Amino acid sequence: QVQLVESGGGLVQPGGSLRLSCAASEIAFSGYAMAWYRQAPGKQRDLVARMTSGSNTYYKDSVKGRFTISRDNAKNTAYLQMNSLKPEDTAVYYCYAEGLIAPMRRYWGQGTQVTVSS
């Protein structure tokens, strides 16, 4: 059973930072593109950041310069470093993995809540 487990969410004041982690099991981690999505109440789930095994990255315009996606293939873990957080960043954040060679292999984490409020 493949599992993606997020951690690191919580409550933070505007301007603060959080580091989200996504630990993967039962997959060849380097063979997957990793991504972070977020979904706020009443909103669609949006792509925040994506990184391929080759370390090419994509960021949503509103988080560029503030968020950084990274991965440690040896530890089967992806990260999202979030700095200068704003109330608009409040959402449930989801980890996502998609096979680079076998794109039918797609997995979602359960999500972790991030709340930015003073």
Short mmCIF file of C-alpha atoms in Angstrom, two decimals, residues 30-100:
data_model
loop_
_atom_site.label_atom_id
_atom_site.label_comp_id
_atom_site.label_asym_id
_atom_site.label_seq_id
_atom_site.Cartn_x
_atom_site.Cartn_y
_atom_site.Cartn_z
CA SER A 30 13.05 9.27 -7.57
CA GLY A 31 10.71 8.06 -10.30
CA TYR A 32 7.92 10.43 -9.29
CA ALA A 33 7.14 14.08 -9.74
CA MET A 34 6.15 15.57 -6.40
CA ALA A 35 3.72 18.42 -5.90
CA TRP A 36 1.90 20.39 -3.26
CA TYR A 37 -1.70 21.47 -3.67
CA ARG A 38 -3.90 23.49 -1.35
CA GLN A 39 -7.62 23.89 -0.87
CA ALA A 40 -9.30 26.63 1.13
CA PRO A 41 -12.94 26.39 2.26
CA GLY A 42 -15.27 26.95 -0.68
CA LYS A 43 -12.37 26.99 -3.16
CA GLN A 44 -10.99 24.57 -5.73
CA ARG A 45 -7.86 22.59 -5.03
CA ASP A 46 -4.97 24.53 -6.60
CA LEU A 47 -1.45 23.52 -7.53
CA VAL A 48 1.05 25.40 -5.36
CA ALA A 49 4.39 23.91 -6.36
CA ARG A 50 5.75 20.98 -8.35
CA MET A 51 9.18 19.36 -8.69
CA THR A 52 10.26 16.57 -11.00
CA SER A 53 12.96 14.07 -10.14
CA GLY A 54 15.27 16.22 -12.25
CA SER A 55 14.60 19.16 -9.90
CA ASN A 56 12.69 21.29 -12.41
CA THR A 57 10.18 23.36 -10.46
CA TYR A 58 6.93 25.22 -10.95
CA TYR A 59 5.32 27.68 -8.53
CA LYS A 60 1.96 29.34 -8.39
CA ASP A 61 2.49 33.05 -9.07
CA SER A 62 1.20 34.14 -5.67
CA VAL A 63 3.79 32.06 -3.79
CA LYS A 64 6.87 32.75 -5.93
CA GLY A 65 9.73 34.04 -3.83
CA ARG A 66 8.06 32.88 -0.61
CA PHE A 67 7.67 29.09 -0.98
CA THR A 68 10.33 26.54 -1.88
CA ILE A 69 9.69 22.91 -2.83
CA SER A 70 12.48 20.42 -2.29
CA ARG A 71 13.01 16.69 -2.04
CA ASP A 72 15.37 14.22 -0.43
CA ASN A 73 15.23 11.05 -2.51
CA ALA A 74 17.37 9.12 -0.04
CA LYS A 75 14.76 9.76 2.66
CA ASN A 76 11.72 9.43 0.35
CA THR A 77 10.54 12.81 1.58
CA ALA A 78 9.37 16.01 -0.09
CA TYR A 79 9.18 19.40 1.59
CA LEU A 80 7.48 22.74 1.21
CA GLN A 81 9.21 25.61 2.98
CA MET A 82 6.76 28.48 3.40
CA ASN A 83 8.06 31.91 4.39
CA SER A 84 6.38 35.30 4.75
CA LEU A 85 3.03 33.61 5.21
CA LYS A 86 -0.14 35.56 4.56
CA PRO A 87 -3.73 34.96 5.72
CA GLU A 88 -4.56 34.11 2.10
CA ASP A 89 -2.28 31.07 2.42
CA THR A 90 -4.69 29.47 4.90
CA ALA A 91 -5.79 26.11 3.48
CA VAL A 92 -5.43 22.38 3.74
CA TYR A 93 -2.20 21.43 1.99
CA TYR A 94 -1.95 18.12 0.13
CA CYS A 95 1.06 16.20 -1.07
CA TYR A 96 0.77 14.54 -4.50
CA ALA A 97 2.98 12.09 -6.38
CA GLU A 98 2.78 11.11 -10.05
CA GLY A 99 4.96 8.60 -11.84
CA LEU A 100 7.26 10.13 -14.43
#
